Amino acid sequence: MSPVSPVSPTITPMPQALGAVVTGLPETFDGAVAAQLNDAWMRHQVLFFPQAHLDDERLIALGSLFGNLAATSPGRADDHRQQTVLGAHGEILEIDADRERANAWHTDVTWAETPPTGALLSMRTCPERGGDTMWLDQYRAYETLSEPVRTLVDGLRAVHGRPPSTGEHTHPAVITHPVTGRRALFVNRGWTTRFEGMSSIESTGLLRMLCDHAERPENTVRWTWTPGDAALWDNRCTQHYAVNDYGTAKRVLHRVTIFAPAA
């Protein structure tokens, strides 16, 4: 059992397939809080912090409980090149929807050799209506496949990336989470393009089926933002989708991307 801090946040699981709400976040984050939040992160995959109002210093402090931080992917200076990077060491990416709208299901940066383990978003300006974000459970997506399909995808490797806009890398179609030990589907509509050893027709049909299966509403949770909310997700076992239904309204977030510490 994780140690409990004298000032311990309350973690309430959501009724959907994944997600939990964290309230009572303390001003400082000691080892007990870090252990409690990491345990909740592994259990629930996405943590929501309503009205946390994290300034950039606290955003970095909270994100650092889960790994090493960067604004975006190491080695890709042109990634999100139109956005603003903040923080003393460039840890924060400012995401302004006037310049970028990613309204498609995806897992972040799976075209990299080592994709990020997670990310923490802090909502600074959000529309009065619309602009929700959805996440889906890649554990559940894998576990609810039929046994013959699970057997097929267990042995496949998938190619991720859309050169020249991104790099390109191959990953197993199903991965074992390094902490939980659970198996998760690791393909997504945003970045996965084909399976090694398959024809174009075979790859296209199988990828479409897997994405349609993963994206079913019963595999998802949806968050309606208010200014000051924050959300943390595990990039290894989720996908997410920013809903583009708010017209010309402003939507600005600060994000830190989380990478596993060196072994």
mmCIF file of C-alpha atoms in Angstrom:
data_model
loop_
_atom_site.group_PDB
_atom_site.id
_atom_site.type_symbol
_atom_site.label_atom_id
_atom_site.label_comp_id
_atom_site.label_asym_id
_atom_site.label_seq_id
_atom_site.Cartn_x
_atom_site.Cartn_y
_atom_site.Cartn_z
ATOM 1 C CA MET A 1 0.000 0.000 0.000
ATOM 2 C CA SER A 2 1.285 3.477 -0.927
ATOM 3 C CA PRO A 3 2.191 5.814 1.939
ATOM 4 C CA VAL A 4 -0.380 8.515 2.690
ATOM 5 C CA SER A 5 0.633 12.166 3.021
ATOM 6 C CA PRO A 6 -0.720 14.240 5.945
ATOM 7 C CA VAL A 7 -2.318 16.358 3.194
ATOM 8 C CA SER A 8 -3.521 13.659 0.842
ATOM 9 C CA PRO A 9 -5.544 14.269 -2.323
ATOM 10 C CA THR A 10 -8.839 12.469 -2.834
ATOM 11 C CA ILE A 11 -9.018 10.196 -5.883
ATOM 12 C CA THR A 12 -12.473 9.301 -7.211
ATOM 13 C CA PRO A 13 -12.739 6.806 -10.087
ATOM 14 C CA MET A 14 -15.012 7.862 -12.928
ATOM 15 C CA PRO A 15 -17.839 5.536 -14.006
ATOM 16 C CA GLN A 16 -16.541 5.259 -17.574
ATOM 17 C CA ALA A 17 -13.956 2.784 -18.913
ATOM 18 C CA LEU A 18 -11.047 4.823 -17.563
ATOM 19 C CA GLY A 19 -10.208 7.986 -15.639
ATOM 20 C CA ALA A 20 -10.306 9.335 -12.079
ATOM 21 C CA VAL A 21 -10.828 12.798 -10.592
ATOM 22 C CA VAL A 22 -8.226 14.168 -8.171
ATOM 23 C CA THR A 23 -9.280 16.854 -5.680
ATOM 24 C CA GLY A 24 -7.538 18.398 -2.698
ATOM 25 C CA LEU A 25 -4.156 18.645 -4.423
ATOM 26 C CA PRO A 26 -1.668 19.959 -1.827
ATOM 27 C CA GLU A 27 0.480 23.011 -2.396
ATOM 28 C CA THR A 28 3.684 20.956 -2.279
ATOM 29 C CA PHE A 29 4.263 17.437 -3.534
ATOM 30 C CA ASP A 30 6.138 15.162 -1.157
ATOM 31 C CA GLY A 31 7.080 11.526 -1.668
ATOM 32 C CA ALA A 32 3.785 10.234 -0.288
ATOM 33 C CA VAL A 33 1.759 12.369 -2.691
ATOM 34 C CA ALA A 34 3.996 11.277 -5.566
ATOM 35 C CA ALA A 35 3.459 7.607 -4.678
ATOM 36 C CA GLN A 36 -0.306 8.044 -4.341
ATOM 37 C CA LEU A 37 -0.651 9.858 -7.651
ATOM 38 C CA ASN A 38 1.611 7.436 -9.520
ATOM 39 C CA ASP A 39 -0.423 4.518 -8.176
ATOM 40 C CA ALA A 40 -3.659 6.214 -9.297
ATOM 41 C CA TRP A 41 -2.144 6.981 -12.708
ATOM 42 C CA MET A 42 -1.322 3.316 -13.256
ATOM 43 C CA ARG A 43 -4.781 2.230 -12.093
ATOM 44 C CA HIS A 44 -6.873 4.748 -14.005
ATOM 45 C CA GLN A 45 -4.688 5.813 -16.989
ATOM 46 C CA VAL A 46 -6.063 9.384 -16.994
ATOM 47 C CA LEU A 47 -6.229 11.695 -13.985
ATOM 48 C CA PHE A 48 -8.303 14.880 -14.022
ATOM 49 C CA PHE A 49 -7.554 17.818 -11.703
ATOM 50 C CA PRO A 50 -10.574 20.155 -11.766
ATOM 51 C CA GLN A 51 -9.846 23.792 -10.966
ATOM 52 C CA ALA A 52 -6.227 23.026 -10.070
ATOM 53 C CA HIS A 53 -5.095 26.366 -11.583
ATOM 54 C CA LEU A 54 -1.520 25.189 -12.065
ATOM 55 C CA ASP A 55 0.839 28.035 -12.871
ATOM 56 C CA ASP A 56 3.881 27.071 -14.924
ATOM 57 C CA GLU A 57 6.011 26.377 -11.846
ATOM 58 C CA ARG A 58 3.434 24.006 -10.350
ATOM 59 C CA LEU A 59 2.772 22.435 -13.748
ATOM 60 C CA ILE A 60 6.453 21.500 -13.935
ATOM 61 C CA ALA A 61 6.511 20.362 -10.303
ATOM 62 C CA LEU A 62 3.481 18.117 -10.737
ATOM 63 C CA GLY A 63 4.634 16.714 -14.072
ATOM 64 C CA SER A 64 8.062 15.930 -12.640
ATOM 65 C CA LEU A 65 6.463 13.438 -10.223
ATOM 66 C CA PHE A 66 5.924 11.131 -13.199
ATOM 67 C CA GLY A 67 9.179 11.379 -15.169
ATOM 68 C CA ASN A 68 11.493 13.675 -17.080
ATOM 69 C CA LEU A 69 9.881 16.621 -18.864
ATOM 70 C CA ALA A 70 10.232 18.207 -22.271
ATOM 71 C CA ALA A 71 8.084 20.575 -24.310
ATOM 72 C CA THR A 72 8.010 18.104 -27.168
ATOM 73 C CA SER A 73 9.926 15.159 -28.586
ATOM 74 C CA PRO A 74 13.728 15.120 -28.270
ATOM 75 C CA GLY A 75 15.532 15.374 -31.573
ATOM 76 C CA ARG A 76 12.654 16.956 -33.464
ATOM 77 C CA ALA A 77 13.301 20.695 -33.493
ATOM 78 C CA ASP A 78 10.541 21.218 -36.098
ATOM 79 C CA ASP A 79 7.853 19.402 -34.085
ATOM 80 C CA HIS A 80 5.132 21.928 -33.144
ATOM 81 C CA ARG A 81 7.431 24.556 -34.648
ATOM 82 C CA GLN A 82 4.655 27.174 -34.756
ATOM 83 C CA GLN A 83 3.977 26.927 -31.046
ATOM 84 C CA THR A 84 5.589 28.717 -28.100
ATOM 85 C CA VAL A 85 7.998 26.933 -25.738
ATOM 86 C CA LEU A 86 8.103 28.152 -22.137
ATOM 87 C CA GLY A 87 9.812 27.255 -18.857
ATOM 88 C CA ALA A 88 13.342 27.812 -17.589
ATOM 89 C CA HIS A 89 14.528 24.700 -19.423
ATOM 90 C CA GLY A 90 11.970 24.615 -22.235
ATOM 91 C CA GLU A 91 9.697 22.108 -20.493
ATOM 92 C CA ILE A 92 6.342 23.655 -21.481
ATOM 93 C CA LEU A 93 4.643 23.783 -24.860
ATOM 94 C CA GLU A 94 1.888 26.359 -25.278
ATOM 95 C CA ILE A 95 -0.801 24.848 -27.477
ATOM 96 C CA ASP A 96 -2.902 27.512 -29.177
ATOM 97 C CA ALA A 97 -5.796 26.077 -31.180
ATOM 98 C CA ASP A 98 -5.629 29.084 -33.535
ATOM 99 C CA ARG A 99 -2.468 27.448 -34.891
ATOM 100 C CA GLU A 100 -3.044 23.738 -34.280
ATOM 101 C CA ARG A 101 -6.098 21.512 -34.071
ATOM 102 C CA ALA A 102 -5.524 17.766 -33.803
ATOM 103 C CA ASN A 103 -9.086 16.487 -34.089
ATOM 104 C CA ALA A 104 -8.257 12.828 -34.690
ATOM 105 C CA TRP A 105 -7.741 9.854 -32.405
ATOM 106 C CA HIS A 106 -4.029 9.405 -31.759
ATOM 107 C CA THR A 107 -1.308 8.438 -29.302
ATOM 108 C CA ASP A 108 1.407 11.087 -29.081
ATOM 109 C CA VAL A 109 4.549 10.761 -31.179
ATOM 110 C CA THR A 110 4.403 7.011 -31.825
ATOM 111 C CA TRP A 111 6.598 7.652 -34.866
ATOM 112 C CA ALA A 112 9.567 8.198 -32.523
ATOM 113 C CA GLU A 113 11.868 5.382 -31.448
ATOM 114 C CA THR A 114 10.916 6.072 -27.813
ATOM 115 C CA PRO A 115 7.492 7.739 -27.587
ATOM 116 C CA PRO A 116 6.632 9.734 -24.456
ATOM 117 C CA THR A 117 5.207 7.893 -21.470
ATOM 118 C CA GLY A 118 2.599 10.561 -20.821
ATOM 119 C CA ALA A 119 1.642 14.218 -20.743
ATOM 120 C CA LEU A 120 0.115 16.767 -18.379
ATOM 121 C CA LEU A 121 -2.153 19.505 -19.756
ATOM 122 C CA SER A 122 -3.264 22.669 -17.991
ATOM 123 C CA MET A 123 -6.207 24.571 -19.516
ATOM 124 C CA ARG A 124 -5.575 28.304 -19.605
ATOM 125 C CA THR A 125 -8.324 29.585 -21.918
ATOM 126 C CA CYS A 126 -11.214 27.452 -23.091
ATOM 127 C CA PRO A 127 -14.409 27.995 -25.054
ATOM 128 C CA GLU A 128 -17.643 28.582 -23.164
ATOM 129 C CA ARG A 129 -19.071 25.645 -25.113
ATOM 130 C CA GLY A 130 -17.283 22.785 -26.860
ATOM 131 C CA GLY A 131 -13.614 21.892 -26.957
ATOM 132 C CA ASP A 132 -13.886 18.699 -24.888
ATOM 133 C CA THR A 133 -11.134 16.066 -24.950
ATOM 134 C CA MET A 134 -11.767 12.318 -25.089
ATOM 135 C CA TRP A 135 -9.467 9.456 -24.108
ATOM 136 C CA LEU A 136 -9.777 5.756 -24.843
ATOM 137 C CA ASP A 137 -8.510 2.652 -23.068
ATOM 138 C CA GLN A 138 -6.000 0.663 -25.137
ATOM 139 C CA TYR A 139 -5.965 -2.148 -22.539
ATOM 140 C CA ARG A 140 -9.686 -2.636 -23.025
ATOM 141 C CA ALA A 141 -9.306 -2.319 -26.801
ATOM 142 C CA TYR A 142 -6.909 -5.280 -26.759
ATOM 143 C CA GLU A 143 -8.694 -7.376 -24.162
ATOM 144 C CA THR A 144 -12.062 -7.181 -25.956
ATOM 145 C CA LEU A 145 -10.713 -8.416 -29.288
ATOM 146 C CA SER A 146 -11.702 -11.951 -30.192
ATOM 147 C CA GLU A 147 -9.089 -14.592 -29.419
ATOM 148 C CA PRO A 148 -8.206 -15.227 -33.110
ATOM 149 C CA VAL A 149 -7.614 -11.504 -33.710
ATOM 150 C CA ARG A 150 -5.569 -11.154 -30.495
ATOM 151 C CA THR A 151 -3.412 -14.070 -31.660
ATOM 152 C CA LEU A 152 -2.892 -12.350 -35.023
ATOM 153 C CA VAL A 153 -1.972 -8.907 -33.687
ATOM 154 C CA ASP A 154 0.251 -10.323 -30.930
ATOM 155 C CA GLY A 155 2.751 -11.283 -33.627
ATOM 156 C CA LEU A 156 2.635 -8.109 -35.722
ATOM 157 C CA ARG A 157 4.787 -5.006 -35.917
ATOM 158 C CA ALA A 158 3.269 -1.718 -37.028
ATOM 159 C CA VAL A 159 4.895 1.187 -38.851
ATOM 160 C CA HIS A 160 4.205 4.654 -37.406
ATOM 161 C CA GLY A 161 4.870 8.066 -38.947
ATOM 162 C CA ARG A 162 4.105 10.214 -41.974
ATOM 163 C CA PRO A 163 7.407 11.292 -43.567
ATOM 164 C CA PRO A 164 8.516 13.922 -44.398
ATOM 165 C CA SER A 165 6.321 15.621 -41.788
ATOM 166 C CA THR A 166 7.490 13.220 -39.067
ATOM 167 C CA GLY A 167 10.038 10.524 -38.499
ATOM 168 C CA GLU A 168 9.084 6.868 -38.945
ATOM 169 C CA HIS A 169 9.516 3.932 -36.608
ATOM 170 C CA THR A 170 8.207 0.418 -36.105
ATOM 171 C CA HIS A 171 6.708 -0.855 -32.829
ATOM 172 C CA PRO A 172 4.944 -4.061 -31.770
ATOM 173 C CA ALA A 173 1.206 -3.840 -32.496
ATOM 174 C CA VAL A 174 0.629 -4.960 -28.895
ATOM 175 C CA ILE A 175 2.903 -3.834 -26.060
ATOM 176 C CA THR A 176 3.295 -4.911 -22.448
ATOM 177 C CA HIS A 177 3.122 -1.939 -20.097
ATOM 178 C CA PRO A 178 6.440 -1.796 -18.193
ATOM 179 C CA VAL A 179 4.784 -0.994 -14.856
ATOM 180 C CA THR A 180 1.394 -2.721 -14.840
ATOM 181 C CA GLY A 181 2.380 -5.721 -16.954
ATOM 182 C CA ARG A 182 -0.918 -5.464 -18.861
ATOM 183 C CA ARG A 183 -1.121 -5.868 -22.633
ATOM 184 C CA ALA A 184 -2.312 -2.877 -24.668
ATOM 185 C CA LEU A 185 -3.090 -2.343 -28.328
ATOM 186 C CA PHE A 186 -0.476 0.050 -29.714
ATOM 187 C CA VAL A 187 -1.816 1.265 -33.040
ATOM 188 C CA ASN A 188 -3.703 4.483 -33.733
ATOM 189 C CA ARG A 189 -5.431 6.187 -36.632
ATOM 190 C CA GLY A 190 -3.298 9.311 -36.381
ATOM 191 C CA TRP A 191 0.178 7.843 -36.873
ATOM 192 C CA THR A 192 0.027 4.111 -37.704
ATOM 193 C CA THR A 193 0.247 3.532 -41.457
ATOM 194 C CA ARG A 194 0.769 -0.192 -42.096
ATOM 195 C CA PHE A 195 1.859 -3.569 -40.731
ATOM 196 C CA GLU A 196 5.167 -5.151 -41.644
ATOM 197 C CA GLY A 197 4.890 -8.185 -43.922
ATOM 198 C CA MET A 198 1.366 -7.352 -45.128
ATOM 199 C CA SER A 199 0.082 -6.054 -48.441
ATOM 200 C CA SER A 200 -1.453 -2.597 -48.612
ATOM 201 C CA ILE A 201 -4.962 -4.064 -48.819
ATOM 202 C CA GLU A 202 -4.363 -6.329 -45.811
ATOM 203 C CA SER A 203 -2.797 -3.547 -43.742
ATOM 204 C CA THR A 204 -5.527 -1.036 -44.559
ATOM 205 C CA GLY A 205 -8.351 -3.410 -43.711
ATOM 206 C CA LEU A 206 -6.821 -4.673 -40.451
ATOM 207 C CA LEU A 207 -5.809 -1.199 -39.264
ATOM 208 C CA ARG A 208 -9.270 0.202 -39.954
ATOM 209 C CA MET A 209 -10.895 -2.655 -38.046
ATOM 210 C CA LEU A 210 -8.596 -2.255 -35.026
ATOM 211 C CA CYS A 211 -9.117 1.515 -34.887
ATOM 212 C CA ASP A 212 -12.889 1.197 -35.255
ATOM 213 C CA HIS A 213 -12.870 -1.367 -32.434
ATOM 214 C CA ALA A 214 -10.699 0.771 -30.119
ATOM 215 C CA GLU A 215 -12.697 3.959 -30.739
ATOM 216 C CA ARG A 216 -16.067 2.540 -29.659
ATOM 217 C CA PRO A 217 -17.774 4.874 -27.134
ATOM 218 C CA GLU A 218 -17.778 2.227 -24.406
ATOM 219 C CA ASN A 219 -13.954 2.338 -24.387
ATOM 220 C CA THR A 220 -13.813 6.097 -23.764
ATOM 221 C CA VAL A 221 -14.086 8.905 -21.243
ATOM 222 C CA ARG A 222 -14.849 12.543 -22.113
ATOM 223 C CA TRP A 223 -13.815 15.659 -20.179
ATOM 224 C CA THR A 224 -15.531 19.045 -20.441
ATOM 225 C CA TRP A 225 -12.941 21.678 -19.596
ATOM 226 C CA THR A 226 -13.233 24.748 -17.411
ATOM 227 C CA PRO A 227 -10.373 27.254 -17.000
ATOM 228 C CA GLY A 228 -7.828 25.930 -14.502
ATOM 229 C CA ASP A 229 -8.525 22.229 -15.092
ATOM 230 C CA ALA A 230 -5.599 19.872 -15.720
ATOM 231 C CA ALA A 231 -5.365 16.329 -17.073
ATOM 232 C CA LEU A 232 -2.608 13.725 -16.958
ATOM 233 C CA TRP A 233 -2.590 10.651 -19.197
ATOM 234 C CA ASP A 234 -0.497 7.547 -19.783
ATOM 235 C CA ASN A 235 0.543 7.637 -23.424
ATOM 236 C CA ARG A 236 1.428 3.929 -23.443
ATOM 237 C CA CYS A 237 -2.116 2.663 -22.948
ATOM 238 C CA THR A 238 -4.449 5.436 -24.173
ATOM 239 C CA GLN A 239 -5.380 7.466 -27.193
ATOM 240 C CA HIS A 240 -6.940 10.934 -27.105
ATOM 241 C CA TYR A 241 -9.029 13.226 -29.308
ATOM 242 C CA ALA A 242 -9.511 16.996 -28.998
ATOM 243 C CA VAL A 243 -13.022 17.738 -30.234
ATOM 244 C CA ASN A 244 -13.017 20.584 -32.782
ATOM 245 C CA ASP A 245 -16.529 21.970 -32.258
ATOM 246 C CA TYR A 246 -15.928 25.485 -30.928
ATOM 247 C CA GLY A 247 -15.531 27.585 -34.069
ATOM 248 C CA THR A 248 -13.334 30.657 -33.595
ATOM 249 C CA ALA A 249 -13.327 30.610 -29.775
ATOM 250 C CA LYS A 250 -9.936 30.703 -28.043
ATOM 251 C CA ARG A 251 -8.533 27.473 -26.633
ATOM 252 C CA VAL A 252 -5.044 27.686 -25.093
ATOM 253 C CA LEU A 253 -3.310 25.032 -22.981
ATOM 254 C CA HIS A 254 0.132 24.537 -21.447
ATOM 255 C CA ARG A 255 1.539 21.031 -21.720
ATOM 256 C CA VAL A 256 4.536 19.176 -20.390
ATOM 257 C CA THR A 257 5.475 15.911 -22.103
ATOM 258 C CA ILE A 258 6.691 13.119 -19.816
ATOM 259 C CA PHE A 259 9.475 10.677 -20.628
ATOM 260 C CA ALA A 260 10.628 7.730 -18.552
ATOM 261 C CA PRO A 261 13.768 8.388 -16.498
ATOM 262 C CA ALA A 262 16.910 6.717 -17.797
ATOM 263 C CA ALA A 263 17.330 3.180 -16.489
#
